[in-house]
């Protein structure tokens, strides 16, 4: 089925470890996004990519880097994980304006 | 950062009750208003995208209205069912920037 695929679904890291969250979409969408969801905070934008070759910071970019590898793929990297980065991470994509975002199934990350 | 407010934060209703909740946004920064349904342990799914003042959208027992002049949207659920239990998110599209999401209204429908 067409959609947004995120990997992994779950991950436990030790403080200071690094990891990359992968996201791929097969809907030919131009724009892709990374959000984090924390209790009581709603969805907060970390980084986004309006089109292939561009990336921009969102509301909470500190501690993260992103790569728009091609039109399909947008990865999120934690270089040195901290307990404050324990969260559920969602990737999303969007195409033509006026249509909603399509979200991946989320990655539950715990940093101990 | 634009502020999108949703109320109430949570809501408990009995099966069969009708309910509604509110999304407020800055009316000066408006292109479209999105509503999403987010079930526990799943990802948000788009319900409606509304662009015109006075717009009304309907999907089964769920409907939404939009007032861009005063900056609010209402989501209504008629005859709530347990499967309607979810968090309902609204999000403001204000131009060539990503959506800004409210914190959501968590609805619990008790059988």
XYZ file of N, CA, C and O in Angstrom, chain B residues 29-106:
312
model
N -3.434 34.871 9.765
C -2.474 33.977 9.101
C -3.190 32.722 8.654
O -3.086 31.675 9.282
N -3.958 32.829 7.606
C -4.785 31.680 7.253
C -4.695 31.351 5.773
O -4.857 32.213 4.908
N -4.419 30.064 5.512
C -4.590 29.517 4.172
C -5.583 28.367 4.199
O -6.460 28.265 3.358
N -5.424 27.469 5.203
C -6.323 26.330 5.339
C -6.285 25.818 6.771
O -5.327 26.075 7.517
N -7.313 25.100 7.159
C -7.391 24.485 8.481
C -7.613 22.981 8.279
O -8.511 22.572 7.537
N -6.762 22.193 8.924
C -6.830 20.732 8.787
C -7.342 20.119 10.085
O -7.009 20.591 11.177
N -8.103 19.049 9.965
C -8.480 18.215 11.114
C -7.958 16.793 10.885
O -8.060 16.250 9.774
N -7.416 16.228 11.983
C -6.889 14.863 11.937
C -7.494 14.060 13.075
O -7.777 14.584 14.155
N -7.609 12.762 12.839
C -8.047 11.817 13.856
C -6.866 10.922 14.191
O -6.237 10.360 13.284
N -6.576 10.787 15.508
C -5.387 10.075 15.913
C -5.752 9.063 16.969
O -5.960 9.403 18.127
N -5.816 7.794 16.574
C -6.106 6.725 17.514
C -4.831 6.324 18.247
O -3.732 6.390 17.679
N -5.009 5.863 19.464
C -3.871 5.448 20.277
C -3.061 4.375 19.554
O -3.630 3.458 18.969
N -1.737 4.519 19.597
C -0.795 3.562 19.000
C -0.856 3.532 17.474
O -0.302 2.621 16.849
N -1.516 4.520 16.897
C -1.519 4.634 15.435
C -0.986 6.008 15.047
O -0.510 6.762 15.891
N -1.054 6.327 13.763
C -0.591 7.635 13.313
C -1.796 8.493 12.938
O -2.871 7.970 12.633
N -1.624 9.818 12.976
C -2.749 10.704 12.628
C -3.227 10.469 11.202
O -2.423 10.267 10.295
N -4.548 10.542 11.036
C -5.139 10.398 9.709
C -5.963 11.645 9.389
O -6.730 12.115 10.219
N -5.806 12.141 8.173
C -6.505 13.363 7.776
C -8.011 13.127 7.712
O -8.480 12.127 7.158
N -8.759 14.070 8.299
C -10.224 14.051 8.219
C -10.713 15.070 7.200
O -11.420 14.742 6.262
N -10.356 16.339 7.428
C -10.839 17.415 6.580
C -9.729 18.432 6.336
O -8.879 18.634 7.186
N -9.807 19.087 5.188
C -9.041 20.293 4.921
C -10.042 21.354 4.499
O -10.806 21.149 3.556
N -10.035 22.476 5.208
C -11.048 23.503 4.984
C -10.356 24.818 4.636
O -9.378 25.194 5.304
N -10.856 25.500 3.635
C -10.174 26.706 3.184
C -11.052 27.953 3.170
O -10.538 29.064 3.302
N -12.343 27.797 2.995
C -13.202 28.971 2.804
C -13.993 29.295 4.056
O -14.514 28.396 4.736
N -14.147 30.583 4.337
C -14.983 31.004 5.454
C -16.391 30.467 5.248
O -16.958 30.575 4.162
N -16.936 29.853 6.305
C -18.268 29.281 6.191
C -18.302 27.860 5.682
O -19.359 27.232 5.609
N -17.112 27.340 5.345
C -17.003 25.950 4.865
C -17.609 24.989 5.880
O -17.476 25.183 7.084
N -18.301 23.967 5.374
C -18.738 22.858 6.198
C -18.344 21.575 5.493
O -18.549 21.440 4.291
N -17.755 20.647 6.259
C -17.372 19.366 5.696
C -18.021 18.273 6.526
O -18.241 18.442 7.718
N -18.310 17.127 5.889
C -18.953 16.030 6.610
C -18.390 14.708 6.134
O -18.159 14.495 4.939
N -18.187 13.800 7.125
C -17.730 12.444 6.816
C -18.449 11.520 7.789
O -18.069 11.421 8.957
N -19.504 10.900 7.317
C -20.291 10.047 8.211
C -20.925 10.864 9.315
O -21.648 11.827 9.054
N -20.613 10.505 10.563
C -21.214 11.218 11.706
C -20.356 12.397 12.162
O -20.699 13.079 13.125
N -19.239 12.638 11.487
C -18.333 13.713 11.878
C -18.464 14.861 10.879
O -18.485 14.631 9.664
N -18.582 16.058 11.415
C -18.652 17.238 10.548
C -17.826 18.356 11.171
O -17.466 18.303 12.350
N -17.491 19.340 10.349
C -16.687 20.468 10.816
C -17.154 21.740 10.132
O -17.618 21.708 8.981
N -17.025 22.844 10.861
C -17.334 24.157 10.303
C -16.128 25.067 10.484
O -15.250 24.794 11.309
N -16.111 26.145 9.719
C -14.947 27.031 9.717
C -15.392 28.485 9.698
O -16.240 28.871 8.884
N -14.789 29.287 10.581
C -14.986 30.740 10.587
C -13.603 31.377 10.552
O -12.898 31.430 11.550
N -13.209 31.830 9.356
C -11.856 32.388 9.218
C -11.783 33.819 9.714
O -10.699 34.301 10.060
N -12.923 34.513 9.776
C -12.900 35.920 10.205
C -12.620 36.028 11.694
O -11.886 36.919 12.137
N -13.213 35.105 12.467
C -12.987 35.137 13.908
C -11.963 34.111 14.355
O -11.585 34.068 15.513
N -11.510 33.265 13.467
C -10.414 32.336 13.749
C -10.797 31.145 14.589
O -10.153 30.874 15.619
N -11.840 30.419 14.170
C -12.156 29.181 14.876
C -12.809 28.176 13.941
O -13.367 28.524 12.898
N -12.711 26.917 14.366
C -13.360 25.808 13.675
C -13.942 24.882 14.737
O -13.338 24.694 15.803
N -15.119 24.336 14.445
C -15.742 23.370 15.336
C -15.757 22.001 14.666
O -16.017 21.891 13.468
N -15.511 20.985 15.459
C -15.678 19.605 15.000
C -16.826 18.999 15.798
O -16.861 19.113 17.020
N -17.783 18.391 15.078
C -18.956 17.795 15.715
C -18.956 16.291 15.471
O -18.644 15.831 14.357
N -19.339 15.546 16.488
C -19.570 14.120 16.306
C -20.983 13.822 16.780
O -21.323 14.071 17.940
N -21.792 13.274 15.882
C -23.190 12.989 16.196
C -23.319 11.534 16.610
O -22.814 10.637 15.928
N -23.975 11.289 17.746
C -24.187 9.908 18.189
C -22.881 9.149 18.385
O -22.617 8.141 17.741
N -22.048 9.644 19.299
C -20.704 9.087 19.489
C -20.742 7.582 19.739
O -21.609 7.069 20.449
N -19.755 6.901 19.168
C -19.583 5.462 19.342
C -18.211 5.199 19.955
O -17.299 6.014 19.810
N -18.033 4.049 20.623
C -16.722 3.761 21.231
C -15.576 3.849 20.223
O -14.473 4.282 20.585
N -15.832 3.492 18.976
C -14.759 3.565 17.972
C -14.373 4.998 17.602
O -13.386 5.210 16.887
N -15.143 5.986 18.071
C -14.774 7.384 17.859
C -13.721 7.844 18.857
O -13.177 8.950 18.721
N -13.443 7.035 19.861
C -12.443 7.403 20.865
C -11.094 7.586 20.187
O -10.575 6.679 19.530
N -10.542 8.779 20.333
C -9.288 9.141 19.680
C -8.926 10.553 20.125
O -9.701 11.218 20.809
N -7.756 10.997 19.703
C -7.404 12.401 19.847
C -7.649 13.086 18.520
O -7.258 12.576 17.462
N -8.321 14.221 18.569
C -8.640 14.982 17.359
C -7.749 16.223 17.334
O -7.791 17.039 18.256
N -6.957 16.307 16.282
C -6.007 17.398 16.120
C -6.490 18.368 15.059
O -7.000 17.939 14.028
N -6.296 19.648 15.310
C -6.438 20.594 14.211
C -5.066 21.193 13.921
O -4.167 21.158 14.765
N -4.897 21.692 12.717
C -3.611 22.244 12.301
C -3.846 23.397 11.338
O -4.690 23.317 10.445
N -3.077 24.454 11.530
C -3.196 25.652 10.710
C -2.164 25.638 9.592
O -0.971 25.425 9.843
N -2.643 25.850 8.393
C -1.787 26.043 7.222
C -1.811 27.543 6.933
O -2.833 28.084 6.525
N -0.672 28.220 7.143
C -0.672 29.685 7.045
C 0.109 30.193 5.850
O 0.350 31.389 5.725
N 0.520 29.317 4.967
C 1.268 29.767 3.808
C 2.275 28.727 3.405
O 2.036 27.539 3.571
N 3.412 29.138 2.943
C 4.410 28.173 2.492
C 5.290 27.701 3.634
O 6.512 27.693 3.533
N 4.652 27.333 4.729
C 5.356 26.792 5.894
C 4.610 25.561 6.364
O 3.438 25.373 6.042
N 5.274 24.720 7.158
C 4.595 23.500 7.614
C 3.401 23.795 8.508
O 3.278 24.872 9.090
N 2.525 22.814 8.611
C 1.366 22.931 9.481
C 1.800 23.146 10.927
O 2.807 22.591 11.375
N 1.016 23.956 11.630
C 1.197 24.126 13.070
C 0.024 23.431 13.743
O -1.141 23.796 13.512
N 0.326 22.450 14.558
C -0.702 21.628 15.184
C -1.091 22.150 16.554
O -0.254 22.664 17.314
N -2.388 22.014 16.884
C -2.820 22.179 18.256
C -2.445 20.940 19.053
O -1.943 19.949 18.506
N -2.695 20.988 20.364
C -2.330 19.873 21.228
C -3.371 18.766 21.233
O -3.147 17.700 21.794
N -4.516 19.039 20.626
C -5.507 17.994 20.473
C -6.553 17.967 21.562
O -6.360 18.499 22.663
N -7.686 17.351 21.228
C -8.737 17.044 22.190
C -8.854 15.525 22.239
O -9.096 14.886 21.204
N -8.664 14.977 23.444
C -8.748 13.518 23.599
C -10.189 13.144 23.954
O -10.700 13.543 25.000
